[in-house]
PDB file of C-alpha atoms and ligand atoms in Angstrom:
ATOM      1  CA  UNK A 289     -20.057-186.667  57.392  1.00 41.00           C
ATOM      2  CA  UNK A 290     -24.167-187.912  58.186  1.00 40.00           C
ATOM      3  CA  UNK A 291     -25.230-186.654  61.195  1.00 40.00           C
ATOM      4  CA  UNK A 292     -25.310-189.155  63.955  1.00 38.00           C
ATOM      5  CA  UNK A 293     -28.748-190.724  64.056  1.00 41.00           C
ATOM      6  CA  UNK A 294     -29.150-192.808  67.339  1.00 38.00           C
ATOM      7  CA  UNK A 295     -27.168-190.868  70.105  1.00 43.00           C
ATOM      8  CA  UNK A 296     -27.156-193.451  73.361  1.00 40.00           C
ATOM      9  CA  UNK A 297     -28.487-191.832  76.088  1.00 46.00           C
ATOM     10  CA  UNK A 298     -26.074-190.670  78.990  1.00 48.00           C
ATOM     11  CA  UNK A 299     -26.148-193.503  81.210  1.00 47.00           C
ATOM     12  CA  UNK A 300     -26.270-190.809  84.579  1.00 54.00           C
ATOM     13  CA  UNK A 301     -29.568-189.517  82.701  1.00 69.00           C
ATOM     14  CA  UNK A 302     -32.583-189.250  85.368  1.00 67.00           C
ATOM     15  CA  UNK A 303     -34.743-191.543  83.298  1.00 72.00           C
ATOM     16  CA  UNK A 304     -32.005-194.241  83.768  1.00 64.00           C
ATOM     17  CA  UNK A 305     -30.611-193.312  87.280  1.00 63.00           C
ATOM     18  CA  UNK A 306     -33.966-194.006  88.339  1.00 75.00           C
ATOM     19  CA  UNK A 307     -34.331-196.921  86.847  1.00 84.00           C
ATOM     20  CA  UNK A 308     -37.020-195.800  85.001  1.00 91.00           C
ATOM     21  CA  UNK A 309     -37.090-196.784  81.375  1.00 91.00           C
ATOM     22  CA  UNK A 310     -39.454-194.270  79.923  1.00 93.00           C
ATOM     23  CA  UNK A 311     -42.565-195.154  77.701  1.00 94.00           C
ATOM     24  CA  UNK A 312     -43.495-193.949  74.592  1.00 94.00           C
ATOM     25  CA  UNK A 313     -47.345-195.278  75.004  1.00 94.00           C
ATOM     26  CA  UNK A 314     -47.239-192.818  78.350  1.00 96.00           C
ATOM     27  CA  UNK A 315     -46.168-189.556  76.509  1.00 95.00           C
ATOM     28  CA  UNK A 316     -42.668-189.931  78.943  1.00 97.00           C
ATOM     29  CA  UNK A 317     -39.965-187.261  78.163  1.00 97.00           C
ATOM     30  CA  UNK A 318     -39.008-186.072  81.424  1.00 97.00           C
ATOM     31  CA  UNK A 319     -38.290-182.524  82.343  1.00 97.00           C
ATOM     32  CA  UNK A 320     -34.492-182.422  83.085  1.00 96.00           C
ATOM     33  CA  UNK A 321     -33.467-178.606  82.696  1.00 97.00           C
ATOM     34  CA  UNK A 322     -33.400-176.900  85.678  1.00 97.00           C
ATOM     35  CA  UNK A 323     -33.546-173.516  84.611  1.00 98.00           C
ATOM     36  CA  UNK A 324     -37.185-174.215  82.951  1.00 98.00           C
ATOM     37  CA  UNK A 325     -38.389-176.289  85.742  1.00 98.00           C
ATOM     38  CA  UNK A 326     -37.800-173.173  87.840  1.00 98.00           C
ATOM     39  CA  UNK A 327     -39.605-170.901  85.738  1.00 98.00           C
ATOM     40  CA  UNK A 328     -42.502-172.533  85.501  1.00 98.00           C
ATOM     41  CA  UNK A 329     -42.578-173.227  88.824  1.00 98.00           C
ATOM     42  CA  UNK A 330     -42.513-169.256  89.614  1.00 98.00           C
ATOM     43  CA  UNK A 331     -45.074-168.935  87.089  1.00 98.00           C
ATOM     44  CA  UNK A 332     -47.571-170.891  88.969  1.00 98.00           C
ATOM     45  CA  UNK A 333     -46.683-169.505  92.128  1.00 98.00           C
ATOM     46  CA  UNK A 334     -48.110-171.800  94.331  1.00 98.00           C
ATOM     47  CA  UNK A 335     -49.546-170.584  97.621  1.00 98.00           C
ATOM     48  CA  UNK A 336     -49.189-173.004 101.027  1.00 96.00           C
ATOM     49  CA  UNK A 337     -52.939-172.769 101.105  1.00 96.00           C
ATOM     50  CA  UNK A 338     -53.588-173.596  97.427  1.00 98.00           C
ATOM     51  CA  UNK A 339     -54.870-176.730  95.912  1.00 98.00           C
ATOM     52  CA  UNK A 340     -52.892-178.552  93.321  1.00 98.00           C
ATOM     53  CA  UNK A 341     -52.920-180.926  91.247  1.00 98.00           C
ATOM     54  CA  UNK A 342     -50.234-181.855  89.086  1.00 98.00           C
ATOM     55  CA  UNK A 343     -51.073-184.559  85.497  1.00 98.00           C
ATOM     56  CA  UNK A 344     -48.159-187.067  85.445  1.00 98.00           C
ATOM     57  CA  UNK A 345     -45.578-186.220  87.686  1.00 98.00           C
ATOM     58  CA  UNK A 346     -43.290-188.544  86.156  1.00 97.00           C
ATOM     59  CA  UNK A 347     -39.901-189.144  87.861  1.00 97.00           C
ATOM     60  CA  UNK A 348     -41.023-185.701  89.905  1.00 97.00           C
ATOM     61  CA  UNK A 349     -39.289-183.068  88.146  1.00 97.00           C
ATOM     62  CA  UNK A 350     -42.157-180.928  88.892  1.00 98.00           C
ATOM     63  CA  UNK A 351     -43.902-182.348  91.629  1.00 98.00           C
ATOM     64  CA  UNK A 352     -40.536-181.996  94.139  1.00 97.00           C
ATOM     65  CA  UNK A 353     -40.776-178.300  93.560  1.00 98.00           C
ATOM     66  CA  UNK A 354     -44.307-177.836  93.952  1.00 98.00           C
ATOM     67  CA  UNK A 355     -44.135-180.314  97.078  1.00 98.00           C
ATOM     68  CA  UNK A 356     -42.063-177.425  98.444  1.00 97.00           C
ATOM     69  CA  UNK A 357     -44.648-174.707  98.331  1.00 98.00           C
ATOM     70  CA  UNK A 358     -47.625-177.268  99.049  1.00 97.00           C
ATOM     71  CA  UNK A 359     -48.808-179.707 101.016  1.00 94.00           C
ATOM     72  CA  UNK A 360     -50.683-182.003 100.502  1.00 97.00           C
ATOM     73  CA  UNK A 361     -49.947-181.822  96.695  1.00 98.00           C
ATOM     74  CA  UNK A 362     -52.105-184.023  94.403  1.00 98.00           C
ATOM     75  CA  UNK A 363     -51.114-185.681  91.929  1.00 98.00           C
ATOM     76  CA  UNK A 364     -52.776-188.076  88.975  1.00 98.00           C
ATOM     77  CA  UNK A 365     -50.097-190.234  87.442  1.00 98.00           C
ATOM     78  CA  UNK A 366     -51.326-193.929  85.116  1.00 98.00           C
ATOM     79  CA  UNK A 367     -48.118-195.705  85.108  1.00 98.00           C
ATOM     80  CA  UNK A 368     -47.938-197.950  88.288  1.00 97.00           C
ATOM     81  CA  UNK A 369     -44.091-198.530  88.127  1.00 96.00           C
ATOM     82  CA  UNK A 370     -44.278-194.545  88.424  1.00 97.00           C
ATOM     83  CA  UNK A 371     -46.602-194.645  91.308  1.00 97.00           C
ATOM     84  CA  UNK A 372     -45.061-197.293  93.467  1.00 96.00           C
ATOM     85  CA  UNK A 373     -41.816-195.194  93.442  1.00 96.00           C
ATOM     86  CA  UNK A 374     -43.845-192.097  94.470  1.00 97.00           C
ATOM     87  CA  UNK A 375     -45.280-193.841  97.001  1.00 97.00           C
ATOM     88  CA  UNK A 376     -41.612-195.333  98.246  1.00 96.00           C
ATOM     89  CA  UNK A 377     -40.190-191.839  98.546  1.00 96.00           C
ATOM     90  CA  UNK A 378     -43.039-189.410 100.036  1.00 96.00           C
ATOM     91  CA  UNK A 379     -45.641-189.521 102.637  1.00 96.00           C
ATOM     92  CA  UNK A 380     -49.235-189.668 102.243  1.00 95.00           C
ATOM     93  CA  UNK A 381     -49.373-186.239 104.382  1.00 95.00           C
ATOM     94  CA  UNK A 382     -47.462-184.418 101.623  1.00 96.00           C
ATOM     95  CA  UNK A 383     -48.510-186.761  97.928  1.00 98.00           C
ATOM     96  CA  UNK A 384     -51.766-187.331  97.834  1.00 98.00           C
ATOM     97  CA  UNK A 385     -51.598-189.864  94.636  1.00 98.00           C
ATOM     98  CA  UNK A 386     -55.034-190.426  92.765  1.00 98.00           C
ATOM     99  CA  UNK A 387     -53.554-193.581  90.617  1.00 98.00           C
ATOM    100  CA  UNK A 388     -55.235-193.663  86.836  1.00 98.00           C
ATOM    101  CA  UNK A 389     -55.955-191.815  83.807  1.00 98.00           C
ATOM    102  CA  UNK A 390     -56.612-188.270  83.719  1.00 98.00           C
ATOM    103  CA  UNK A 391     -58.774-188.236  80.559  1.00 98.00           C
ATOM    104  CA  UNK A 392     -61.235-189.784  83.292  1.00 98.00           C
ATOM    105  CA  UNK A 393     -60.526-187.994  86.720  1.00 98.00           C
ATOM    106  CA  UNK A 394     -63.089-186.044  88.346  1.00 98.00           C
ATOM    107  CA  UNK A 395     -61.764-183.333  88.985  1.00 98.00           C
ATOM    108  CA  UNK A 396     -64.446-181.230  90.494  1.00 97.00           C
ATOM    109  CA  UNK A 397     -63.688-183.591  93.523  1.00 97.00           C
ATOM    110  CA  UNK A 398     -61.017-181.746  94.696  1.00 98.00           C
ATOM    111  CA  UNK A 399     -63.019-178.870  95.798  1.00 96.00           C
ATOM    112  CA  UNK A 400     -63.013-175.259  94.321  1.00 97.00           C
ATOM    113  CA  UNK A 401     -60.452-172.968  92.501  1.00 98.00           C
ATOM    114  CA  UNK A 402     -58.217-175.339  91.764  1.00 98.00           C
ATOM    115  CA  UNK A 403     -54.666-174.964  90.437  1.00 98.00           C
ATOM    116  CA  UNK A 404     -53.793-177.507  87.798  1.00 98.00           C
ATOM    117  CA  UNK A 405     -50.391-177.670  86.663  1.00 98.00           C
ATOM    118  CA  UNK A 406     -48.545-180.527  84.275  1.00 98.00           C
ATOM    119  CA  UNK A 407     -45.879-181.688  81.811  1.00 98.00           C
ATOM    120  CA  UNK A 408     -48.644-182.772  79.857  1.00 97.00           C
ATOM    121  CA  UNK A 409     -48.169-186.479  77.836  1.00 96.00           C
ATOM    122  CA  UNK A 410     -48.376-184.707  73.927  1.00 94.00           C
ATOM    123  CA  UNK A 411     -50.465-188.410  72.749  1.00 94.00           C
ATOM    124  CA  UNK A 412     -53.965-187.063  74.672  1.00 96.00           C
ATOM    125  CA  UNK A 413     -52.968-183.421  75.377  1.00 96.00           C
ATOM    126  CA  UNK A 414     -55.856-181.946  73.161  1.00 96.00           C
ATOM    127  CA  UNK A 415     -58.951-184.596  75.105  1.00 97.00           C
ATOM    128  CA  UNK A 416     -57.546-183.361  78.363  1.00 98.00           C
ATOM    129  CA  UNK A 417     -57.720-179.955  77.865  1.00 98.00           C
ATOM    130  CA  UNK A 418     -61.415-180.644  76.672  1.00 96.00           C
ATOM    131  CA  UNK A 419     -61.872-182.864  79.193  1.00 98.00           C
ATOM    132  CA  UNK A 420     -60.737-180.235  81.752  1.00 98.00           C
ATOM    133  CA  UNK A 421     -62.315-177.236  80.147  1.00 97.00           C
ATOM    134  CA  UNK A 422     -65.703-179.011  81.422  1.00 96.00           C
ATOM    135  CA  UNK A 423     -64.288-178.814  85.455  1.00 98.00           C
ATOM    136  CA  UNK A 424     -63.626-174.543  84.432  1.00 97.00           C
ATOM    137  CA  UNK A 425     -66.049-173.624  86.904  1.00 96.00           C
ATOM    138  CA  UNK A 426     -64.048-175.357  89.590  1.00 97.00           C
ATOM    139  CA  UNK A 427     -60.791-174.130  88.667  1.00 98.00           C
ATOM    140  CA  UNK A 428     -58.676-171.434  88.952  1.00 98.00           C
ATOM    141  CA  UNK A 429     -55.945-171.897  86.716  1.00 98.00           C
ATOM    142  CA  UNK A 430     -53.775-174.362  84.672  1.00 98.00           C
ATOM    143  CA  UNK A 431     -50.258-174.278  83.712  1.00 98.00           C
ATOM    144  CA  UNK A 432     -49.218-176.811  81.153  1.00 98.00           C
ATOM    145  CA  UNK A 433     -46.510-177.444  79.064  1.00 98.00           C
ATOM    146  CA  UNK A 434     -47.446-178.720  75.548  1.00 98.00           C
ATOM    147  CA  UNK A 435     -46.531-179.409  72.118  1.00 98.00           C
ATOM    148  CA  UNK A 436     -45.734-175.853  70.660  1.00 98.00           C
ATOM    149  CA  UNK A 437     -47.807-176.472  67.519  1.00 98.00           C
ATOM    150  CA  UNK A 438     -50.815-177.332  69.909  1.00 98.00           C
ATOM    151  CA  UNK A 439     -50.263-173.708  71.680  1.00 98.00           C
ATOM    152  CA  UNK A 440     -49.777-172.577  68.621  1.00 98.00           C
ATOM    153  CA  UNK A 441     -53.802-173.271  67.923  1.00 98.00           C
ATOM    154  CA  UNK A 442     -55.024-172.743  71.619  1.00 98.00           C
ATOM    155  CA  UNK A 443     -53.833-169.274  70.840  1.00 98.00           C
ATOM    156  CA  UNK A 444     -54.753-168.718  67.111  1.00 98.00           C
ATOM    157  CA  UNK A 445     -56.505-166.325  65.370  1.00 98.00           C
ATOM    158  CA  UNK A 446     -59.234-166.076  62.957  1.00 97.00           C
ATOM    159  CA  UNK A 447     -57.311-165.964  59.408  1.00 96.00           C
ATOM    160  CA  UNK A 448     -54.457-167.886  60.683  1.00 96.00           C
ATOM    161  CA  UNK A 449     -53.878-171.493  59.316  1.00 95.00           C
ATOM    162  CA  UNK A 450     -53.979-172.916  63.270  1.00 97.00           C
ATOM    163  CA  UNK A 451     -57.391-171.461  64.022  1.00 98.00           C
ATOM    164  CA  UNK A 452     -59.481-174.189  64.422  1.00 97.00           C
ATOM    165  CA  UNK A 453     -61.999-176.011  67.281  1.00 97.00           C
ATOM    166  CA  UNK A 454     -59.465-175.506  69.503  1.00 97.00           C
ATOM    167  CA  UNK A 455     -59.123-172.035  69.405  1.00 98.00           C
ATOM    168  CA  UNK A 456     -62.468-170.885  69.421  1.00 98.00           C
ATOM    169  CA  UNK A 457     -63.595-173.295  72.701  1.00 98.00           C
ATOM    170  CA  UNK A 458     -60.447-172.800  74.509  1.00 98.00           C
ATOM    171  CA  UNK A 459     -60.713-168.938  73.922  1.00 98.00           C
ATOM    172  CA  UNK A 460     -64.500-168.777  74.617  1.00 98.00           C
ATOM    173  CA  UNK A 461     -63.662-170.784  78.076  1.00 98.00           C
ATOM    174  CA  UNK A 462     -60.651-169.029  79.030  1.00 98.00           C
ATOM    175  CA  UNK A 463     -57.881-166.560  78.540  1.00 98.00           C
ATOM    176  CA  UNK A 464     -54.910-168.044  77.294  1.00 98.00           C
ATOM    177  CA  UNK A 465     -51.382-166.903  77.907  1.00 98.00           C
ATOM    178  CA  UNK A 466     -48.328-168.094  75.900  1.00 98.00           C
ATOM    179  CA  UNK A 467     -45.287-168.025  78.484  1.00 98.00           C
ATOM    180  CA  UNK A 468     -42.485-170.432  77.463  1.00 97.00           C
ATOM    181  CA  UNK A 469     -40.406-171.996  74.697  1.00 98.00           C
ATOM    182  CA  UNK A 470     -38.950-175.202  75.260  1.00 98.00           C
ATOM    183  CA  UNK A 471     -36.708-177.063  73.242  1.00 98.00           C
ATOM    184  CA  UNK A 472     -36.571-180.695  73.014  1.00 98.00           C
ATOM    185  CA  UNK A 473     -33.249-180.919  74.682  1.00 98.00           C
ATOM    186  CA  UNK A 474     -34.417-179.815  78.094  1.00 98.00           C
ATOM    187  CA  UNK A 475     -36.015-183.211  78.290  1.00 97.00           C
ATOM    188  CA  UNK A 476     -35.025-187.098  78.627  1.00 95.00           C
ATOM    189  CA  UNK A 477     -35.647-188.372  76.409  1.00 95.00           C
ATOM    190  CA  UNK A 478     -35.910-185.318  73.887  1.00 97.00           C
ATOM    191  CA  UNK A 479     -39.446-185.607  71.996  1.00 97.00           C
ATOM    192  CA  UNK A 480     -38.921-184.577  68.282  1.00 96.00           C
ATOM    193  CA  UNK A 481     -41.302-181.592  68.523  1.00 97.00           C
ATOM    194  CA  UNK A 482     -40.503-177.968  70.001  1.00 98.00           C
ATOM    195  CA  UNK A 483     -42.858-177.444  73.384  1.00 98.00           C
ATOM    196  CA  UNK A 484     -44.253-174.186  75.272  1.00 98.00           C
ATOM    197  CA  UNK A 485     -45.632-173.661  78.291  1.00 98.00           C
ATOM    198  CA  UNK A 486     -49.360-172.220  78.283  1.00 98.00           C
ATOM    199  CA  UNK A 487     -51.591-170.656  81.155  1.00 98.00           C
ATOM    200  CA  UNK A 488     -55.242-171.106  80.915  1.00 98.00           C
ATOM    201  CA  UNK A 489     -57.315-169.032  83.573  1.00 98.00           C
ATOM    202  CA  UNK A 490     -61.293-169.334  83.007  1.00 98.00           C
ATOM    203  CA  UNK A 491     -63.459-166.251  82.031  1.00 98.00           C
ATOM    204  CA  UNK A 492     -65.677-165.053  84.449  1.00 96.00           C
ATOM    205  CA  UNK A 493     -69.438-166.111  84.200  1.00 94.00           C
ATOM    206  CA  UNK A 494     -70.134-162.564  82.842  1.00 96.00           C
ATOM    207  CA  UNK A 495     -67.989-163.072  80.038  1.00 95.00           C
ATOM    208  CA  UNK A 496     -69.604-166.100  78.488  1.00 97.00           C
ATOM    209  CA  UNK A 497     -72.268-164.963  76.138  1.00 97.00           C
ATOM    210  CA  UNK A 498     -73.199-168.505  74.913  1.00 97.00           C
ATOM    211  CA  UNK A 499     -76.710-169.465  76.425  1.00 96.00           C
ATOM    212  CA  UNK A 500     -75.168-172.858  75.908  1.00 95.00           C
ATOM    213  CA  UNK A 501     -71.946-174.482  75.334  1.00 94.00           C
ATOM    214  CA  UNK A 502     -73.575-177.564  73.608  1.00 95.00           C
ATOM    215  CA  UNK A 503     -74.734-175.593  70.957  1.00 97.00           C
ATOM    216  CA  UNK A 504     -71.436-173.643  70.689  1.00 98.00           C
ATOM    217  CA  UNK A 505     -69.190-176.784  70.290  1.00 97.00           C
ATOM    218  CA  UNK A 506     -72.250-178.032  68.080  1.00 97.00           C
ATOM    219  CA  UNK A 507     -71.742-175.327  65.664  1.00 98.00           C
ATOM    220  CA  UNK A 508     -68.141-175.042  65.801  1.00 98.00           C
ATOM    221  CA  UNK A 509     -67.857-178.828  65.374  1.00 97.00           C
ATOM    222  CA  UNK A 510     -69.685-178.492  61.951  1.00 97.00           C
ATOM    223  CA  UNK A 511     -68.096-175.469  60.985  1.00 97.00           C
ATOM    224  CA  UNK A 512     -64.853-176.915  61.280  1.00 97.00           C
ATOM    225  CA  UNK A 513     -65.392-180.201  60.046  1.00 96.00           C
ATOM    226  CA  UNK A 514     -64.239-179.479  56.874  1.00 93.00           C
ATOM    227  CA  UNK A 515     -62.417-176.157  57.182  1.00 88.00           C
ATOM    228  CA  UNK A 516     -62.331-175.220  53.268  1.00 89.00           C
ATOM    229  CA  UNK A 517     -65.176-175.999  52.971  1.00 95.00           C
ATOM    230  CA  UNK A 518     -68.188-172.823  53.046  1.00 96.00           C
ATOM    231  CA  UNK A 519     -70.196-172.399  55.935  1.00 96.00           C
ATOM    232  CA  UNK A 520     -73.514-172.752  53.341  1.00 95.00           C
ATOM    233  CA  UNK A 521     -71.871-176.505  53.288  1.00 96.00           C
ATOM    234  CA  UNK A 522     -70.897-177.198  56.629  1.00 96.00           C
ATOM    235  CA  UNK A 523     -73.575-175.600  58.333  1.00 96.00           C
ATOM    236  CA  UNK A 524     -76.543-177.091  55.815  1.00 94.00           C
ATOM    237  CA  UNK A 525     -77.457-179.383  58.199  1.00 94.00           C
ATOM    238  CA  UNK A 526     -77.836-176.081  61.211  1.00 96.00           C
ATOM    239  CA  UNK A 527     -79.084-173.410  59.260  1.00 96.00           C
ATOM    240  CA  UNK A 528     -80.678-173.068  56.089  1.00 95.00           C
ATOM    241  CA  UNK A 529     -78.999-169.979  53.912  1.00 95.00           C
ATOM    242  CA  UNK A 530     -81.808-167.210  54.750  1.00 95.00           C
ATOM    243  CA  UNK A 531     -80.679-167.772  58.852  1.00 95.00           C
ATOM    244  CA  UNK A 532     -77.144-166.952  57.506  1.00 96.00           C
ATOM    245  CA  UNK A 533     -77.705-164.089  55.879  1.00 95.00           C
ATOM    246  CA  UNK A 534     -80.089-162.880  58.207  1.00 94.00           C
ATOM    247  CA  UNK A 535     -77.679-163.219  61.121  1.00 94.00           C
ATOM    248  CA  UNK A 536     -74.890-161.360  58.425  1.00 93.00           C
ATOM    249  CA  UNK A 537     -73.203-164.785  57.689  1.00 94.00           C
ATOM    250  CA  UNK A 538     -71.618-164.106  54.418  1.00 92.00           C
ATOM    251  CA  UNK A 539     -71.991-168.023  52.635  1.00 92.00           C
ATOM    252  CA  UNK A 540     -69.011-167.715  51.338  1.00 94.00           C
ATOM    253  CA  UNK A 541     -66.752-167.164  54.047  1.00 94.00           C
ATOM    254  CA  UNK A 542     -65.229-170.367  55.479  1.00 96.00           C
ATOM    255  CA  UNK A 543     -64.846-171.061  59.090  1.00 97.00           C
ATOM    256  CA  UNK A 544     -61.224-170.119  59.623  1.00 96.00           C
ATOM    257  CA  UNK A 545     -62.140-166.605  59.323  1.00 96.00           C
ATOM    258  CA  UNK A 546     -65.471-166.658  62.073  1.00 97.00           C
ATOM    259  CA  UNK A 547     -64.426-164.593  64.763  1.00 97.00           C
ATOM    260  CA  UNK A 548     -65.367-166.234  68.581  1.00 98.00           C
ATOM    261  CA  UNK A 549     -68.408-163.714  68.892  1.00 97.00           C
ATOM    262  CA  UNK A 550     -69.472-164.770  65.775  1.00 97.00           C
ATOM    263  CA  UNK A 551     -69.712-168.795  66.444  1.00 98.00           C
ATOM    264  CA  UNK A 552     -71.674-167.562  69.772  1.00 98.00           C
ATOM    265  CA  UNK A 553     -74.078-165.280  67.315  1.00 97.00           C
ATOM    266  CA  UNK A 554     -74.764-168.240  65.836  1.00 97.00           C
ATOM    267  CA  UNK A 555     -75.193-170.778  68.960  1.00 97.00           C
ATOM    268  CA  UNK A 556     -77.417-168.494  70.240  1.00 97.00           C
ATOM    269  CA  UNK A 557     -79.572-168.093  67.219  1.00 96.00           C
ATOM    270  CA  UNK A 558     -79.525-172.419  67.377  1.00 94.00           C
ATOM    271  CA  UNK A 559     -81.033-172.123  70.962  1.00 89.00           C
ATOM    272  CA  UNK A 560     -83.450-170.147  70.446  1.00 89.00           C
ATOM    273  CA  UNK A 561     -84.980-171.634  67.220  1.00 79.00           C
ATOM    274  CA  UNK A 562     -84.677-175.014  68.904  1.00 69.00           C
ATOM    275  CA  UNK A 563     -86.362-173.643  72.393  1.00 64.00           C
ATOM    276  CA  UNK A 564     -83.114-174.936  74.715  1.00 53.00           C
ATOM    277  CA  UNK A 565     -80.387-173.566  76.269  1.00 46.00           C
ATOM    278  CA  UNK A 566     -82.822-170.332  77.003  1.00 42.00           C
TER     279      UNK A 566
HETATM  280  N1  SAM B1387     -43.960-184.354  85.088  1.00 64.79           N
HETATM  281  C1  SAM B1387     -42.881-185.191  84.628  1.00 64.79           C
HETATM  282  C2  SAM B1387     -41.776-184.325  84.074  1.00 64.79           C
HETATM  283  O1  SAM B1387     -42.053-183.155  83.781  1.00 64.79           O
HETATM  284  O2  SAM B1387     -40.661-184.816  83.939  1.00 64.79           O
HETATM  285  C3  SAM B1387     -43.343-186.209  83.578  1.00 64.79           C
HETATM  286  C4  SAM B1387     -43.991-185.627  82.338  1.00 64.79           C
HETATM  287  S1  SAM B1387     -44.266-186.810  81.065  1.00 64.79           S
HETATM  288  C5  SAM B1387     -44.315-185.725  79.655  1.00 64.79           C
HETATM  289  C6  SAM B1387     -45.992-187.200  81.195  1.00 64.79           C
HETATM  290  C7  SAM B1387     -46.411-187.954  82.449  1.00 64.79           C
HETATM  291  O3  SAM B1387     -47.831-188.200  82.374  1.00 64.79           O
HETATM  292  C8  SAM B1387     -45.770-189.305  82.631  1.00 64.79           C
HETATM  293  O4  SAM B1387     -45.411-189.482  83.968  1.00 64.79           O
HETATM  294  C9  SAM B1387     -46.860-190.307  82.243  1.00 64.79           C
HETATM  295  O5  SAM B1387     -46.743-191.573  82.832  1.00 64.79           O
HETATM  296  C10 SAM B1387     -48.107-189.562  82.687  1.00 64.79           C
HETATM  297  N2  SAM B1387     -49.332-189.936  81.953  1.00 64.79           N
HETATM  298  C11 SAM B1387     -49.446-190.328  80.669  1.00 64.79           C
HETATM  299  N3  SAM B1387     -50.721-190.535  80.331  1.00 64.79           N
HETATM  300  C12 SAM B1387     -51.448-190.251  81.440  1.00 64.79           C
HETATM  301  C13 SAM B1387     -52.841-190.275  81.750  1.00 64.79           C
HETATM  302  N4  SAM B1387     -53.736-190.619  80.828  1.00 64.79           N
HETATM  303  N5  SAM B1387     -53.236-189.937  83.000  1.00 64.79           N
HETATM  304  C14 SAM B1387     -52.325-189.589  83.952  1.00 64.79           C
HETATM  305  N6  SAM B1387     -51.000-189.541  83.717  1.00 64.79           N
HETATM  306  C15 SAM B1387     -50.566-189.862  82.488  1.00 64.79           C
END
């Protein structure tokens, strides 16, 4: 017998006892298993005097939780439908709602070592992060859940087939902490990927040896932009082949296999022959 390929969606499912129909263009697969909503709220571990902010909280799987442990709690949400029912069923003293897109919140205005926390819509998961990695001196930490495959690079290696941009500037910004698999059944509606949960918690100034972080995503951008491709290729238009080998660049080697110290070797070298980012 074929496997059933359009299962109708329990009609007492939150999405649909709220009325809500959930959109696609908005990332919207609600968190519905209790069990995980619980973990990761114990992973944050929100303090009363904490600041939070939570990206899209949705129908509120998340946000109820964290409105427990917080108040006010923030929260950033773009679909209005979404926002008007926030609005309906909490008070301003306990939601603070900043209605709009997250790709374009400040969110150095909400004052210092912040705690970020989200289901994150998978569509622009990979912006945000970049996006937010340029508020990491105001924050304190982020909890996010995410397509697995995208944790799957935040956390990669050099020689693995995930390492990419995403690795190295996540992992020069921050230490990153895998904490949860999630399968697509412990949301509504299910997405067709497998999800984790990820904790990102900045590096201390002391531990970023890049003199600037324009030249490190510089060079990593080029490395990168053609991964099997060799650096002599990529990085032509950086470095001519006698700066590689000086700084022990082999011009073979390909950028997948750079370790992190090694891009920052080599966005150092950048600032210095340039003049910047002394
Ligand atoms: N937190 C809820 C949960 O766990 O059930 C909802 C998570 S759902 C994966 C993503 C949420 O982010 C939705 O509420 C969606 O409307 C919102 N969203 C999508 N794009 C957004 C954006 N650019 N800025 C702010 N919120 C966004």
């Amino acid at each position: 017998m074929k496997p059933e390929k359009h299962r109708p969606r329990s009609p007492r499912s939150p999405s649909t006892q709220a009325g809500h129909a959930p959109r696609k263009r908005f990332g919207q697969n609600f968190l519905v298993d209790q069990g995980i909503i619980t973990a990761i709220v114990q992973a944050i571990d929100p303090q009363p005097q904490d600041t939070v902010v939570e990206i899209g909280p949705g129908l509120g799987a998340l946000t109820e939780p964290l409105m427990q442990r917080v108040e006010p709690l923030h929260v950033i949400e773009i679909d209005r439908d979404l926002i008007a029912r926030l609005k309906k069923l909490h008070s301003r003293e306990r939601l603070t709602l900043h209605e709009g897109d997250a790709l374009k919140f400040d969110f150095g205005s909400l004052g210092p070592r912040l705690r970020v926390a989200g289901n994150l819509p998978y569509n622009i998961s990979t912006p945000l992060l970049f996006h937010l990695a340029a508020f990491a001196e105001q924050i304190r930490d982020m909890h996010f859940m995410l397509q697995k495959e995208v944790v799957e690079r935040m956390v990669a290696e050099p020689g693995d087939s995930a390492y990419g941009r995403l690795s190295v500037m996540l992992q020069y910004r921050f230490y990153l902490e895998w904490l949860i698999d999630v399968p697509p059944e412990s949301f509504d509606p299910p997405p067709k990927v497998q999800s984790a949960v990820v904790r990102l918690i900045p590096k201390p100034r002391e531990e970023l040896h890049a003199r600037s972080q324009e030249h490190l995503a510089q060079v990593v951008a080029a490395a990168f932009s053609q991964r099997r491709k060799m650096l002599r290729n990529t990085l032509k238009g950086l470095f001519t082949e006698a700066e590689l080998e000086a700084l022990e660049i082999p011009l073979t080697c390909r950028a997948e296999e750079l370790s992190l110290e090694t891009f920052v070797r080599l966005a150092n070298h950048l600032g210095s022959r340039t003049g910047q980012g002394q």
